[in-house]
Coordinates of C-alpha atoms in Angstrom, one line a residue:
X1 CA 73.4 84.2 40.5
X2 CA 71.5 82.0 38.1
X3 CA 72.7 78.6 37.2
X4 CA 72.3 76.5 34.1
X5 CA 68.8 75.2 33.9
X6 CA 68.7 71.5 33.4
X7 CA 65.8 69.9 31.6
X8 CA 65.1 66.5 33.1
X9 CA 61.6 66.0 31.8
X10 CA 59.8 67.9 29.0
X11 CA 59.3 71.5 29.8
X12 CA 55.5 71.2 29.8
X13 CA 55.7 68.8 32.8
X14 CA 58.3 70.6 34.9
X15 CA 56.0 73.2 36.5
X16 CA 53.4 70.5 37.2
X17 CA 56.0 68.3 38.8
X18 CA 57.3 71.0 41.0
X19 CA 53.8 72.1 42.0
X20 CA 52.8 68.5 42.6
X21 CA 55.7 67.8 44.8
X22 CA 55.1 71.0 46.8
X23 CA 51.4 70.1 47.1
X24 CA 52.3 66.6 48.4
X25 CA 54.6 68.2 50.9
X26 CA 51.7 70.3 52.2
X27 CA 49.4 67.2 52.4
X28 CA 52.1 65.4 54.3
X29 CA 52.1 68.2 56.9
X30 CA 48.4 67.7 57.5
X31 CA 49.0 63.9 57.8
X32 CA 51.8 64.6 60.3
X33 CA 49.4 66.5 62.5
X34 CA 46.7 63.9 62.2
X35 CA 49.2 61.2 63.3
X36 CA 50.2 63.4 66.2
X37 CA 46.7 63.7 67.6
X38 CA 45.6 60.1 66.8
X39 CA 45.0 57.9 69.7
X40 CA 47.7 55.4 70.4
X41 CA 47.2 51.9 69.1
X42 CA 48.0 48.5 70.6
X43 CA 51.7 48.7 69.8
X44 CA 53.9 48.3 72.8
X45 CA 56.8 50.2 71.4
X46 CA 58.0 53.3 73.2
X47 CA 57.8 56.4 71.0
X48 CA 56.0 54.6 68.2
X49 CA 54.0 57.6 67.1
X50 CA 57.0 59.9 67.3
X51 CA 59.0 57.5 65.1
X52 CA 56.3 57.6 62.4
X53 CA 56.0 61.4 62.7
X54 CA 59.8 61.7 62.4
X55 CA 59.7 59.7 59.2
X56 CA 56.9 61.8 57.8
X57 CA 58.8 65.0 58.6
X58 CA 61.8 63.7 56.7
X59 CA 59.6 62.8 53.8
X60 CA 58.1 66.3 53.9
X61 CA 61.6 67.9 53.9
X62 CA 62.6 65.6 51.0
X63 CA 59.6 66.5 48.9
X64 CA 60.0 70.2 49.6
X65 CA 63.7 70.1 48.9
X66 CA 63.2 68.2 45.6
X67 CA 60.5 70.7 44.5
X68 CA 62.8 73.6 45.3
X69 CA 65.9 72.2 43.8
X70 CA 64.3 71.0 40.6
X71 CA 65.4 72.0 37.9
X72 CA 67.8 74.7 39.0
X73 CA 70.3 72.8 41.1
X74 CA 71.0 69.4 39.5
X75 CA 74.1 68.8 41.6
X76 CA 71.9 68.7 44.7
X77 CA 68.7 67.4 43.2
X78 CA 69.9 63.8 42.5
X79 CA 70.9 62.9 46.1
X80 CA 67.9 64.6 47.7
X81 CA 65.5 62.9 45.3
X82 CA 67.2 59.6 45.8
X83 CA 67.1 59.9 49.6
X84 CA 63.4 60.9 49.5
X85 CA 62.6 57.9 47.2
X86 CA 64.3 55.7 49.8
X87 CA 62.3 57.2 52.6
X88 CA 59.0 56.6 50.8
X89 CA 60.0 53.0 50.0
X90 CA 60.8 52.4 53.6
X91 CA 57.5 54.0 54.6
X92 CA 55.6 51.7 52.3
X93 CA 57.4 48.6 53.6
X94 CA 56.9 49.3 57.3
X95 CA 53.3 50.6 56.8
X96 CA 52.3 47.3 55.2
X97 CA 54.4 45.0 57.4
X98 CA 53.2 46.5 60.7
X99 CA 49.6 47.1 59.9
X100 CA 47.0 45.3 62.0
X101 CA 44.7 42.8 60.2
X102 CA 41.5 44.2 58.7
X103 CA 40.8 47.8 57.7
X104 CA 44.3 48.9 58.8
X105 CA 46.0 46.4 56.6
X106 CA 43.8 47.4 53.6
X107 CA 44.4 51.1 54.2
X108 CA 48.2 50.5 54.5
X109 CA 48.3 48.6 51.2
X110 CA 46.1 51.2 49.5
X111 CA 48.4 54.0 50.6
X112 CA 51.5 52.0 49.5
X113 CA 50.1 51.2 46.0
X114 CA 48.4 54.6 45.3
X115 CA 50.9 57.0 46.9
X116 CA 54.2 55.7 48.4
X117 CA 55.3 53.2 45.7
X118 CA 54.5 55.6 42.7
X119 CA 56.3 58.4 44.6
X120 CA 59.3 56.2 45.2
X121 CA 59.4 55.4 41.4
X122 CA 58.9 59.0 40.4
X123 CA 61.6 60.3 42.8
X124 CA 64.1 57.5 41.8
X125 CA 63.5 58.4 38.1
X126 CA 64.1 62.0 38.8
X127 CA 67.3 61.3 40.7
X128 CA 68.6 59.0 37.9
X129 CA 67.7 61.4 35.1
X130 CA 69.1 64.4 37.1
X131 CA 72.4 62.6 37.7
X132 CA 72.7 61.5 34.0
X133 CA 71.9 65.1 32.8
X134 CA 74.5 66.5 35.1
X135 CA 77.0 64.0 34.0
X136 CA 76.4 65.0 30.3
X137 CA 76.8 68.7 31.2
X138 CA 80.0 68.1 33.0
X139 CA 81.7 65.5 30.8
X140 CA 80.1 66.1 27.4
X141 CA 78.6 63.5 25.1
X142 CA 81.6 61.3 24.9
X143 CA 82.4 61.3 28.6
X144 CA 85.6 62.2 30.4
X145 CA 87.5 59.1 29.2
X146 CA 86.2 59.2 25.7
X147 CA 87.9 60.6 22.6
X148 CA 88.0 64.3 21.9
X149 CA 84.7 65.7 20.9
X150 CA 83.8 68.0 18.1
X151 CA 83.3 71.5 19.2
X152 CA 80.5 72.4 16.9
X153 CA 82.7 74.4 14.6
X154 CA 84.1 71.4 12.7
X155 CA 87.2 71.4 14.9
X156 CA 88.1 69.0 17.7
X157 CA 87.4 70.4 21.2
X158 CA 89.0 69.4 24.4
X159 CA 87.2 67.1 26.9
X160 CA 86.9 68.7 30.3
X161 CA 87.3 66.5 33.4
X162 CA 85.4 69.1 35.4
X163 CA 82.6 71.6 35.0
X164 CA 82.5 73.5 31.7
X165 CA 84.2 76.9 32.3
X166 CA 81.5 79.6 32.8
X167 CA 78.7 77.1 33.3
X168 CA 77.3 77.3 36.8
X169 CA 75.8 73.8 37.3
X170 CA 74.7 74.1 40.9
X171 CA 73.4 77.7 40.8
X172 CA 76.6 79.2 42.0
X173 CA 78.6 81.1 39.3
X174 CA 82.4 81.2 39.1

C-alpha cells in the first residue's frame, strides 16, 4: 500500500536527513542511559532525573517517528516534526536555565547551540515544508478557494476540496 512520495527537500538530501535523524535517535538512547546512571546532583526536586529521562525518551520517539514518516507519510510528518521541534526547544531552554554555574553552564549552552537549537530549527522547517507540500497536493496550486485551475490539457479542471481521487497522501490507498 504505497502512498504518494512527497519531496520536501531535494532528493539528494532526503536519505541523509532520514539517516541523520535515526542516528541522532540512537545517540539519544545512549544519552538517556548515561543520565539514568549519573549520580544525583544538588537539586532538591523529587524525580528530577526521571523528568529529564522522560523528556529525552519523548525526543527519541519524535526523532525516530520523524525519520520513519519522512517522506512517505506527509499527513503525519508535520505534527510529529513540529512536536519534536518543540521538545528540543524546551530541552534547550531548561538545560540552560537550570544549569549550575561553571562547567555545567558552559556544557548546557554548548549542547543548546550545537545540537538542540539547530535540531529545533531543522524539525520546524521540516514540519512547515511538509504541511505546505501536503496542502499543495490536496488543494492544488490555486488552493481550495481559488479559481478553477488548468488541468494540463488546456481545459479547466475542477478544484478538489479534499484529497485528489486515487492519490494516497498518507500511505493508505483508497
